[in-house]
mmCIF file of C-alpha atoms and ligand atoms in Angstrom:
data_model
loop_
_atom_site.group_PDB
_atom_site.id
_atom_site.type_symbol
_atom_site.label_atom_id
_atom_site.label_comp_id
_atom_site.label_asym_id
_atom_site.label_seq_id
_atom_site.Cartn_x
_atom_site.Cartn_y
_atom_site.Cartn_z
ATOM 1 C CA MET A 1 30.854 9.153 -0.818
ATOM 2 C CA ASP A 2 30.025 7.369 -4.036
ATOM 3 C CA THR A 3 28.555 4.325 -2.368
ATOM 4 C CA MET A 4 25.610 3.734 -0.099
ATOM 5 C CA GLN A 5 24.068 1.028 2.015
ATOM 6 C CA ALA A 6 21.136 -0.846 0.483
ATOM 7 C CA VAL A 7 19.156 -4.050 0.861
ATOM 8 C CA VAL A 8 19.567 -6.132 -2.274
ATOM 9 C CA PHE A 9 17.511 -9.089 -3.513
ATOM 10 C CA ARG A 10 19.983 -11.878 -4.369
ATOM 11 C CA GLY A 11 17.560 -14.766 -4.880
ATOM 12 C CA ILE A 12 14.666 -16.552 -3.245
ATOM 13 C CA ASN A 13 14.709 -15.978 0.533
ATOM 14 C CA ASP A 14 18.015 -14.135 0.165
ATOM 15 C CA ILE A 15 18.171 -10.387 0.864
ATOM 16 C CA ARG A 16 21.454 -8.811 1.883
ATOM 17 C CA ILE A 17 22.785 -5.525 3.181
ATOM 18 C CA GLU A 18 25.347 -4.392 0.620
ATOM 19 C CA GLU A 19 27.488 -1.390 -0.195
ATOM 20 C CA VAL A 20 26.426 -0.324 -3.695
ATOM 21 C CA ALA A 21 26.922 2.613 -6.049
ATOM 22 C CA ARG A 22 24.995 5.717 -5.115
ATOM 23 C CA PRO A 23 22.586 6.807 -7.883
ATOM 24 C CA ARG A 24 23.134 10.038 -9.846
ATOM 25 C CA PRO A 25 20.228 11.785 -11.572
ATOM 26 C CA LYS A 26 20.012 12.307 -15.314
ATOM 27 C CA ALA A 27 17.781 14.927 -16.907
ATOM 28 C CA GLY A 28 14.312 14.956 -15.370
ATOM 29 C CA GLU A 29 15.334 12.633 -12.534
ATOM 30 C CA ALA A 30 16.007 13.340 -8.874
ATOM 31 C CA VAL A 31 17.833 11.575 -6.069
ATOM 32 C CA ILE A 32 16.352 11.619 -2.602
ATOM 33 C CA ARG A 33 17.998 10.675 0.682
ATOM 34 C CA ILE A 34 15.610 8.189 2.276
ATOM 35 C CA THR A 35 14.600 9.040 5.836
ATOM 36 C CA ALA A 36 11.831 6.447 6.167
ATOM 37 C CA THR A 37 10.562 3.488 4.212
ATOM 38 C CA THR A 38 8.646 0.320 4.968
ATOM 39 C CA ILE A 39 8.061 -3.301 3.989
ATOM 40 C CA CYS A 40 4.987 -4.336 1.991
ATOM 41 C CA GLY A 41 3.239 -7.678 1.644
ATOM 42 C CA THR A 42 4.262 -7.504 -2.016
ATOM 43 C CA ASP A 43 7.920 -7.523 -0.930
ATOM 44 C CA VAL A 44 7.225 -10.763 0.924
ATOM 45 C CA HIS A 45 5.831 -12.255 -2.306
ATOM 46 C CA ILE A 46 8.996 -11.127 -4.122
ATOM 47 C CA VAL A 47 11.443 -12.525 -1.583
ATOM 48 C CA LYS A 48 9.571 -15.833 -1.446
ATOM 49 C CA GLY A 49 9.904 -16.062 -5.227
ATOM 50 C CA GLU A 50 6.168 -15.717 -5.893
ATOM 51 C CA TYR A 51 6.661 -12.552 -7.950
ATOM 52 C CA PRO A 52 9.855 -12.555 -9.999
ATOM 53 C CA VAL A 53 12.323 -9.668 -10.029
ATOM 54 C CA ARG A 54 15.937 -9.698 -11.177
ATOM 55 C CA PRO A 55 18.626 -10.656 -8.641
ATOM 56 C CA GLY A 56 20.730 -7.611 -7.749
ATOM 57 C CA LEU A 57 17.711 -5.329 -7.476
ATOM 58 C CA ILE A 58 17.260 -3.047 -4.462
ATOM 59 C CA LEU A 59 13.732 -3.694 -3.160
ATOM 60 C CA GLY A 60 11.188 -1.373 -1.517
ATOM 61 C CA HIS A 61 8.589 0.928 -3.049
ATOM 62 C CA GLU A 62 7.550 3.305 -0.272
ATOM 63 C CA PRO A 63 9.908 6.304 -0.077
ATOM 64 C CA VAL A 64 9.910 9.243 2.312
ATOM 65 C CA GLY A 65 12.981 11.460 2.116
ATOM 66 C CA VAL A 66 14.812 14.690 1.450
ATOM 67 C CA LEU A 67 15.723 15.959 -2.013
ATOM 68 C CA GLU A 68 19.450 15.478 -2.369
ATOM 69 C CA GLU A 69 20.258 16.079 -6.027
ATOM 70 C CA LEU A 70 18.287 17.260 -9.049
ATOM 71 C CA GLY A 71 18.909 16.302 -12.658
ATOM 72 C CA ASP A 72 18.744 18.891 -15.421
ATOM 73 C CA GLY A 73 15.398 20.433 -16.222
ATOM 74 C CA LEU A 74 13.979 20.580 -12.697
ATOM 75 C CA ASP A 75 15.050 24.139 -11.816
ATOM 76 C CA GLY A 76 12.163 26.081 -10.406
ATOM 77 C CA ALA A 77 10.151 22.937 -9.775
ATOM 78 C CA TYR A 78 12.025 21.682 -6.707
ATOM 79 C CA THR A 79 14.841 22.712 -4.370
ATOM 80 C CA PRO A 80 17.403 20.410 -2.733
ATOM 81 C CA GLY A 81 16.587 19.970 0.944
ATOM 82 C CA GLN A 82 12.821 19.760 0.443
ATOM 83 C CA ARG A 83 11.068 16.889 2.204
ATOM 84 C CA VAL A 84 9.266 14.740 -0.334
ATOM 85 C CA ILE A 85 7.424 11.508 -0.923
ATOM 86 C CA ALA A 86 6.895 9.629 -4.170
ATOM 87 C CA GLY A 87 4.153 7.110 -4.769
ATOM 88 C CA ALA A 88 4.939 3.416 -5.057
ATOM 89 C CA ILE A 89 3.691 3.882 -8.601
ATOM 90 C CA THR A 90 5.701 6.408 -10.632
ATOM 91 C CA PRO A 91 3.889 7.107 -13.913
ATOM 92 C CA CYS A 92 5.631 8.995 -16.708
ATOM 93 C CA GLY A 93 2.600 11.179 -17.364
ATOM 94 C CA GLN A 94 3.069 11.090 -21.126
ATOM 95 C CA CYS A 95 2.460 7.616 -22.543
ATOM 96 C CA PHE A 96 -0.735 6.141 -24.029
ATOM 97 C CA TYR A 97 -1.883 4.761 -20.669
ATOM 98 C CA CYS A 98 -1.062 7.887 -18.659
ATOM 99 C CA LEU A 99 -2.847 10.089 -21.185
ATOM 100 C CA ASN A 100 -5.844 7.744 -21.005
ATOM 101 C CA GLY A 101 -5.976 8.136 -17.231
ATOM 102 C CA VAL A 102 -4.699 4.697 -16.162
ATOM 103 C CA HIS A 103 -1.409 5.912 -14.714
ATOM 104 C CA SER A 104 -0.656 2.729 -12.776
ATOM 105 C CA GLN A 105 -0.528 0.823 -16.076
ATOM 106 C CA CYS A 106 1.988 3.367 -17.475
ATOM 107 C CA ARG A 107 3.575 1.908 -20.664
ATOM 108 C CA GLY A 108 1.824 -1.453 -20.182
ATOM 109 C CA ALA A 109 0.476 -3.855 -17.558
ATOM 110 C CA LEU A 110 1.713 -2.874 -14.068
ATOM 111 C CA GLY A 111 4.268 -0.635 -15.809
ATOM 112 C CA GLY A 112 3.779 2.241 -13.368
ATOM 113 C CA TRP A 113 5.216 0.080 -10.600
ATOM 114 C CA ARG A 114 8.935 0.575 -11.031
ATOM 115 C CA PHE A 115 10.542 0.969 -7.560
ATOM 116 C CA GLY A 116 11.725 -2.407 -6.324
ATOM 117 C CA ASN A 117 10.223 -4.078 -9.382
ATOM 118 C CA THR A 118 11.952 -2.928 -12.558
ATOM 119 C CA ILE A 119 14.292 -0.266 -11.108
ATOM 120 C CA ASN A 120 16.097 0.050 -7.770
ATOM 121 C CA GLY A 121 13.848 0.730 -4.815
ATOM 122 C CA ALA A 122 13.700 2.522 -1.478
ATOM 123 C CA TRP A 123 15.466 0.063 0.855
ATOM 124 C CA ALA A 124 18.584 2.186 0.600
ATOM 125 C CA GLU A 125 20.165 5.410 1.776
ATOM 126 C CA TYR A 126 19.431 7.060 -1.587
ATOM 127 C CA LEU A 127 16.785 6.528 -4.267
ATOM 128 C CA LEU A 128 16.650 7.659 -7.887
ATOM 129 C CA VAL A 129 13.174 8.961 -8.747
ATOM 130 C CA PRO A 130 12.331 8.813 -12.481
ATOM 131 C CA ASP A 131 10.103 11.443 -14.099
ATOM 132 C CA ALA A 132 10.520 13.599 -11.004
ATOM 133 C CA ARG A 133 8.108 16.319 -12.125
ATOM 134 C CA ALA A 134 5.273 13.805 -12.310
ATOM 135 C CA ASN A 135 6.133 12.064 -9.084
ATOM 136 C CA LEU A 136 7.737 14.130 -6.321
ATOM 137 C CA ALA A 137 5.233 15.541 -3.834
ATOM 138 C CA VAL A 138 6.489 18.021 -1.240
ATOM 139 C CA VAL A 139 5.635 17.107 2.364
ATOM 140 C CA PRO A 140 4.256 19.970 4.503
ATOM 141 C CA ASP A 141 6.685 20.893 7.325
ATOM 142 C CA VAL A 142 4.112 20.159 10.013
ATOM 143 C CA LEU A 143 3.940 16.448 9.125
ATOM 144 C CA THR A 144 6.321 13.810 10.462
ATOM 145 C CA ASP A 145 7.816 11.000 8.387
ATOM 146 C CA GLU A 146 5.702 8.534 10.308
ATOM 147 C CA GLU A 147 2.492 10.402 9.487
ATOM 148 C CA VAL A 148 3.142 10.186 5.743
ATOM 149 C CA LEU A 149 4.902 6.809 5.503
ATOM 150 C CA MET A 150 1.721 4.905 4.582
ATOM 151 C CA LEU A 151 0.780 7.268 1.738
ATOM 152 C CA PRO A 152 2.990 6.004 -1.136
ATOM 153 C CA ASP A 153 1.311 2.590 -1.168
ATOM 154 C CA ILE A 154 -0.865 1.260 1.647
ATOM 155 C CA ALA A 155 -3.184 4.235 2.064
ATOM 156 C CA SER A 156 -3.338 5.004 -1.642
ATOM 157 C CA THR A 157 -4.122 1.379 -2.504
ATOM 158 C CA GLY A 158 -6.504 0.674 0.364
ATOM 159 C CA ILE A 159 -8.560 3.838 -0.016
ATOM 160 C CA SER A 160 -8.695 3.265 -3.783
ATOM 161 C CA GLY A 161 -10.587 0.042 -3.108
ATOM 162 C CA ALA A 162 -13.509 2.168 -1.915
ATOM 163 C CA GLU A 163 -13.028 4.721 -4.709
ATOM 164 C CA SER A 164 -12.898 2.105 -7.478
ATOM 165 C CA GLY A 165 -15.937 0.427 -5.925
ATOM 166 C CA ASN A 166 -17.675 3.806 -6.207
ATOM 167 C CA VAL A 167 -18.917 3.653 -2.630
ATOM 168 C CA ARG A 168 -21.833 6.067 -2.299
ATOM 169 C CA LEU A 169 -23.352 7.864 0.669
ATOM 170 C CA GLY A 170 -25.206 5.357 2.816
ATOM 171 C CA ASP A 171 -23.900 2.254 1.023
ATOM 172 C CA SER A 172 -23.330 -1.031 2.785
ATOM 173 C CA VAL A 173 -19.710 -2.098 2.312
ATOM 174 C CA ALA A 174 -18.095 -5.392 3.296
ATOM 175 C CA ILE A 175 -14.302 -5.581 3.380
ATOM 176 C CA PHE A 176 -12.601 -8.971 3.345
ATOM 177 C CA ALA A 177 -9.301 -9.082 5.311
ATOM 178 C CA GLN A 178 -8.048 -6.342 7.629
ATOM 179 C CA GLY A 179 -4.328 -6.253 7.088
ATOM 180 C CA PRO A 180 -2.898 -2.770 6.449
ATOM 181 C CA ILE A 181 -4.491 -2.565 2.958
ATOM 182 C CA GLY A 182 -7.861 -3.847 4.134
ATOM 183 C CA LEU A 183 -7.846 -1.428 7.060
ATOM 184 C CA CYS A 184 -7.220 1.453 4.662
ATOM 185 C CA ALA A 185 -10.073 0.149 2.491
ATOM 186 C CA THR A 186 -12.286 0.270 5.590
ATOM 187 C CA LEU A 187 -11.090 3.829 6.173
ATOM 188 C CA GLY A 188 -11.815 4.606 2.517
ATOM 189 C CA ALA A 189 -15.385 3.310 2.857
ATOM 190 C CA ARG A 190 -15.855 5.598 5.846
ATOM 191 C CA LEU A 191 -14.373 8.583 4.003
ATOM 192 C CA ARG A 192 -16.666 7.939 1.026
ATOM 193 C CA GLY A 193 -19.695 8.059 3.337
ATOM 194 C CA ALA A 194 -20.665 4.403 3.600
ATOM 195 C CA GLY A 195 -23.582 3.735 5.922
ATOM 196 C CA LEU A 196 -22.870 0.213 7.131
ATOM 197 C CA ILE A 197 -19.241 -0.955 7.141
ATOM 198 C CA ILE A 198 -18.629 -4.652 7.819
ATOM 199 C CA ALA A 199 -15.074 -5.959 8.201
ATOM 200 C CA VAL A 200 -14.282 -9.679 7.836
ATOM 201 C CA GLU A 201 -11.044 -10.775 9.532
ATOM 202 C CA PRO A 202 -9.990 -13.856 11.510
ATOM 203 C CA ILE A 203 -7.425 -12.108 13.794
ATOM 204 C CA ALA A 204 -9.029 -10.460 16.839
ATOM 205 C CA ALA A 205 -6.505 -7.600 17.128
ATOM 206 C CA ARG A 206 -7.130 -6.677 13.495
ATOM 207 C CA ARG A 207 -10.897 -6.729 14.028
ATOM 208 C CA GLU A 208 -10.347 -4.309 16.904
ATOM 209 C CA MET A 209 -8.253 -2.069 14.634
ATOM 210 C CA ALA A 210 -11.000 -2.305 11.966
ATOM 211 C CA ARG A 211 -13.456 -0.759 14.404
ATOM 212 C CA ARG A 212 -11.019 2.135 14.953
ATOM 213 C CA PHE A 213 -10.802 2.596 11.184
ATOM 214 C CA GLY A 214 -14.563 2.751 10.708
ATOM 215 C CA ALA A 215 -16.141 -0.729 10.764
ATOM 216 C CA ALA A 216 -19.440 -0.813 12.639
ATOM 217 C CA ILE A 217 -19.529 -4.614 12.568
ATOM 218 C CA THR A 218 -16.703 -7.129 12.456
ATOM 219 C CA ILE A 219 -17.007 -10.787 11.507
ATOM 220 C CA ASP A 220 -14.652 -13.616 12.392
ATOM 221 C CA PRO A 221 -14.976 -15.876 9.308
ATOM 222 C CA ASN A 222 -13.796 -18.865 11.345
ATOM 223 C CA ALA A 223 -16.658 -18.444 13.792
ATOM 224 C CA GLU A 224 -19.539 -17.653 11.446
ATOM 225 C CA ASP A 225 -20.480 -17.690 7.766
ATOM 226 C CA ALA A 226 -19.474 -14.202 6.634
ATOM 227 C CA VAL A 227 -21.623 -14.221 3.489
ATOM 228 C CA GLU A 228 -24.730 -15.280 5.395
ATOM 229 C CA THR A 229 -24.171 -12.645 8.064
ATOM 230 C CA ILE A 230 -23.615 -9.915 5.461
ATOM 231 C CA LYS A 231 -26.844 -10.888 3.712
ATOM 232 C CA ARG A 232 -28.718 -10.906 7.002
ATOM 233 C CA LEU A 233 -27.401 -7.415 7.794
ATOM 234 C CA THR A 234 -28.498 -6.079 4.397
ATOM 235 C CA ASP A 235 -32.122 -7.240 4.305
ATOM 236 C CA GLY A 236 -31.094 -10.408 2.482
ATOM 237 C CA ARG A 237 -29.725 -8.502 -0.524
ATOM 238 C CA GLY A 238 -25.973 -8.511 0.022
ATOM 239 C CA ALA A 239 -23.615 -5.543 0.276
ATOM 240 C CA ASP A 240 -23.710 -2.687 -2.232
ATOM 241 C CA VAL A 241 -19.919 -2.951 -2.452
ATOM 242 C CA ALA A 242 -17.563 -5.728 -1.348
ATOM 243 C CA ILE A 243 -13.811 -5.151 -1.229
ATOM 244 C CA GLU A 244 -11.332 -8.025 -1.411
ATOM 245 C CA ALA A 245 -7.997 -7.205 0.255
ATOM 246 C CA LEU A 246 -6.153 -10.504 0.527
ATOM 247 C CA GLY A 247 -5.731 -12.148 -2.871
ATOM 248 C CA ARG A 248 -7.052 -15.659 -2.282
ATOM 249 C CA GLN A 249 -9.698 -17.720 -4.070
ATOM 250 C CA GLN A 250 -11.643 -18.099 -0.831
ATOM 251 C CA THR A 251 -11.938 -14.357 -0.111
ATOM 252 C CA PHE A 252 -12.491 -13.533 -3.804
ATOM 253 C CA GLU A 253 -15.409 -15.941 -3.901
ATOM 254 C CA ALA A 254 -16.812 -14.821 -0.538
ATOM 255 C CA ALA A 255 -16.626 -11.169 -1.606
ATOM 256 C CA LEU A 256 -18.410 -12.008 -4.865
ATOM 257 C CA ARG A 257 -21.130 -13.955 -3.048
ATOM 258 C CA SER A 258 -21.671 -11.130 -0.573
ATOM 259 C CA VAL A 259 -22.384 -8.483 -3.265
ATOM 260 C CA ARG A 260 -26.019 -7.771 -4.090
ATOM 261 C CA PRO A 261 -27.274 -7.994 -7.691
ATOM 262 C CA GLY A 262 -26.147 -4.805 -9.415
ATOM 263 C CA GLY A 263 -23.455 -4.232 -6.780
ATOM 264 C CA THR A 264 -19.710 -3.905 -7.162
ATOM 265 C CA MET A 265 -16.890 -6.196 -6.137
ATOM 266 C CA SER A 266 -13.701 -4.150 -5.813
ATOM 267 C CA SER A 267 -10.603 -6.317 -5.792
ATOM 268 C CA LEU A 268 -7.267 -5.204 -4.287
ATOM 269 C CA GLY A 269 -5.640 -8.586 -3.653
ATOM 270 C CA VAL A 270 -2.640 -9.957 -5.534
ATOM 271 C CA TYR A 271 -3.638 -13.369 -6.907
ATOM 272 C CA SER A 272 -1.709 -16.277 -8.322
ATOM 273 C CA GLY A 273 -2.908 -19.223 -10.373
ATOM 274 C CA LYS A 274 -6.530 -19.252 -11.530
ATOM 275 C CA LEU A 275 -9.510 -17.524 -10.006
ATOM 276 C CA VAL A 276 -12.880 -19.253 -10.184
ATOM 277 C CA ALA A 277 -16.135 -17.311 -10.175
ATOM 278 C CA PRO A 278 -18.987 -19.788 -9.469
ATOM 279 C CA TYR A 279 -22.018 -19.304 -11.706
ATOM 280 C CA ASP A 280 -24.408 -18.847 -8.789
ATOM 281 C CA ALA A 281 -22.290 -16.028 -7.296
ATOM 282 C CA LEU A 282 -22.535 -14.268 -10.650
ATOM 283 C CA HIS A 283 -26.201 -15.191 -11.114
ATOM 284 C CA ALA A 284 -25.225 -17.165 -14.207
ATOM 285 C CA GLY A 285 -23.421 -14.087 -15.502
ATOM 286 C CA LEU A 286 -26.628 -12.028 -15.528
ATOM 287 C CA GLY A 287 -26.427 -10.305 -12.126
ATOM 288 C CA ASP A 288 -25.456 -6.825 -13.356
ATOM 289 C CA GLN A 289 -22.510 -6.908 -10.953
ATOM 290 C CA ARG A 290 -19.250 -5.139 -11.642
ATOM 291 C CA ILE A 291 -15.847 -6.551 -10.754
ATOM 292 C CA VAL A 292 -13.125 -3.897 -10.701
ATOM 293 C CA THR A 293 -9.418 -4.266 -9.976
ATOM 294 C CA THR A 294 -6.977 -1.580 -8.875
ATOM 295 C CA LEU A 295 -3.190 -1.488 -8.572
ATOM 296 C CA CYS A 296 -2.217 1.583 -6.560
ATOM 297 C CA PRO A 297 -2.854 5.135 -7.674
ATOM 298 C CA GLY A 298 0.467 7.007 -7.777
ATOM 299 C CA GLY A 299 1.943 10.215 -9.110
ATOM 300 C CA LYS A 300 2.389 13.502 -7.304
ATOM 301 C CA GLU A 301 -1.203 14.713 -7.567
ATOM 302 C CA ARG A 302 -2.459 11.548 -5.848
ATOM 303 C CA MET A 303 0.201 12.052 -3.165
ATOM 304 C CA ARG A 304 -0.802 15.727 -2.760
ATOM 305 C CA ARG A 305 -4.400 14.700 -2.168
ATOM 306 C CA LEU A 306 -3.433 12.083 0.413
ATOM 307 C CA LEU A 307 -1.086 14.550 2.126
ATOM 308 C CA ALA A 308 -4.020 16.994 2.349
ATOM 309 C CA MET A 309 -6.082 14.321 4.112
ATOM 310 C CA VAL A 310 -3.345 13.840 6.714
ATOM 311 C CA GLU A 311 -2.455 17.518 7.092
ATOM 312 C CA ASN A 312 -6.067 18.485 7.712
ATOM 313 C CA GLY A 313 -6.630 15.807 10.314
ATOM 314 C CA ARG A 314 -9.001 13.715 8.209
ATOM 315 C CA VAL A 315 -6.931 10.555 8.607
ATOM 316 C CA ASP A 316 -4.269 9.369 11.016
ATOM 317 C CA LEU A 317 -2.359 6.375 9.732
ATOM 318 C CA THR A 318 0.228 6.249 12.514
ATOM 319 C CA PRO A 319 -1.571 3.426 14.374
ATOM 320 C CA LEU A 320 -0.470 1.171 11.506
ATOM 321 C CA VAL A 321 3.235 1.759 12.236
ATOM 322 C CA THR A 322 3.884 -0.619 15.093
ATOM 323 C CA HIS A 323 7.671 -1.205 14.911
ATOM 324 C CA HIS A 324 10.823 0.792 14.060
ATOM 325 C CA PHE A 325 14.141 -0.436 12.677
ATOM 326 C CA SER A 326 17.331 0.918 11.136
ATOM 327 C CA LEU A 327 18.269 0.004 7.557
ATOM 328 C CA GLU A 328 20.858 -2.475 8.838
ATOM 329 C CA GLN A 329 18.096 -4.202 10.775
ATOM 330 C CA LEU A 330 15.879 -4.573 7.697
ATOM 331 C CA PRO A 331 16.395 -8.340 7.308
ATOM 332 C CA GLU A 332 15.328 -8.738 10.945
ATOM 333 C CA ALA A 333 12.325 -6.457 10.321
ATOM 334 C CA PHE A 334 11.495 -8.468 7.200
ATOM 335 C CA ASP A 335 11.511 -11.699 9.176
ATOM 336 C CA LEU A 336 9.194 -10.219 11.811
ATOM 337 C CA PHE A 337 6.862 -8.732 9.177
ATOM 338 C CA SER A 338 6.668 -11.834 7.015
ATOM 339 C CA ARG A 339 5.855 -14.008 10.041
ATOM 340 C CA GLN A 340 3.357 -11.403 11.309
ATOM 341 C CA ALA A 341 5.004 -11.809 14.707
ATOM 342 C CA ASP A 342 4.750 -9.571 17.778
ATOM 343 C CA GLY A 343 1.467 -7.997 16.644
ATOM 344 C CA VAL A 344 3.227 -6.246 13.767
ATOM 345 C CA MET A 345 1.089 -4.234 11.388
ATOM 346 C CA LYS A 346 3.678 -2.150 9.492
ATOM 347 C CA VAL A 347 7.330 -1.439 10.269
ATOM 348 C CA ALA A 348 9.144 1.853 9.755
ATOM 349 C CA ILE A 349 12.702 1.575 8.433
ATOM 350 C CA HIS A 350 14.920 4.586 9.137
ATOM 351 C CA PRO A 351 18.039 4.602 6.931
ATOM 352 C CA ALA A 352 19.322 7.796 8.584
ATOM 353 C CA GLY A 353 19.313 6.138 11.980
ATOM 354 C CA ARG A 354 21.829 3.363 11.631
ATOM 355 C CA GLY A 355 21.783 1.197 14.736
ATOM 356 C CA LEU A 356 18.540 2.713 15.989
ATOM 357 C CA PRO A 357 17.177 0.396 18.679
ATOM 358 C CA LYS A 358 13.775 -1.174 18.151
ATOM 359 C CA ALA A 359 11.231 1.133 19.746
ATOM 360 C CA PRO A 360 8.437 -0.173 21.931
ATOM 361 C CA LEU A 361 5.033 -0.768 20.403
ATOM 362 C CA HIS A 362 2.940 2.307 19.847
ATOM 363 C CA GLU A 363 -0.240 2.834 21.682
ATOM 364 C CA PRO A 364 -2.566 3.084 18.645
ATOM 365 C CA ALA A 365 -3.988 6.574 18.368
ATOM 366 C CA SER A 366 -7.578 7.146 17.377
ATOM 367 C CA VAL A 367 -8.496 7.593 13.752
ATOM 368 C CA ARG A 368 -9.870 10.974 12.877
ATOM 369 C CA CYS A 369 -12.239 11.172 9.985
HETATM 370 ZN ZN1 ZN B 1 3.273 -2.450 -1.753
HETATM 371 ZN ZN1 ZN B 2 3.054 6.656 -18.680
#
């Protein structure tokens, strides 16, 4: 078969199941048969037209699969049939940015993000992986697709919020928004040894999930002033680290206001338009605060490290996967996900299981860390 089924972006609010050419690998590239993928909030931005990509592109940047075909030059590195993941970010490993350690910005701003952005993505039966040696991570046999599905993007991005914020043992950390990324940021704060973890989220079910992922205290920002409460809980100082995981002016500003002088605001959100930083939140620009931004750490070494966390029982991300769909059902899954209906957190898309019925909701397992 030279064709495959894929979900193609045709224009704003227009994604379609199409029969398209199956990719073939050139030197250094590999093709994987996708066994699981998912939908990201970023995909919602793309389909709504808030982040432009070219019509005709296959979307999706979270691949789990089986090595199908190897291009030249990969002998000895991989074997067809191996189960693999690749990060949402696929750095080349050789350009100025990669060699300076900012792999996500490979070849220029956001350049490491290629799947479903500048090249065809994972919402398909097969996916071409560029620079395979730098990007394919082998999945240990003991792990299921579902256990590793959050690693390419959500877990890598969310946990990096705590890493970029340099959360230290005993720190107070406030995380704004508890969607899948924010929950993984909460988990990251716990893994980094934070003392007090405060999660700010208006949806009750997500606050409950935040407690499972490590938050000692949750705040409903519609019921109380989050910044005031965070200050009260930190002897009036503010949090050592605040993590923004939504991408709005309101949460950006609240996160900034909740950081103590000399603290760090770690930003994960995707913003549009202008961001305003009020002078008092920055102490007139003299508060010794740091504001750091992070895309999503990718590449096979990052994936290997995340796989080690799952394999050794340090994290369990399966509670985030609340719904299952086949590839043909992806538009339906997209609709559900973008409306945040039916308590959806993340969906699993299974291209191998055409016509797979929607499974019942999972009973969220406990988080081990
Ligand atoms: Zn994403
Ligand atoms: Zn590079």
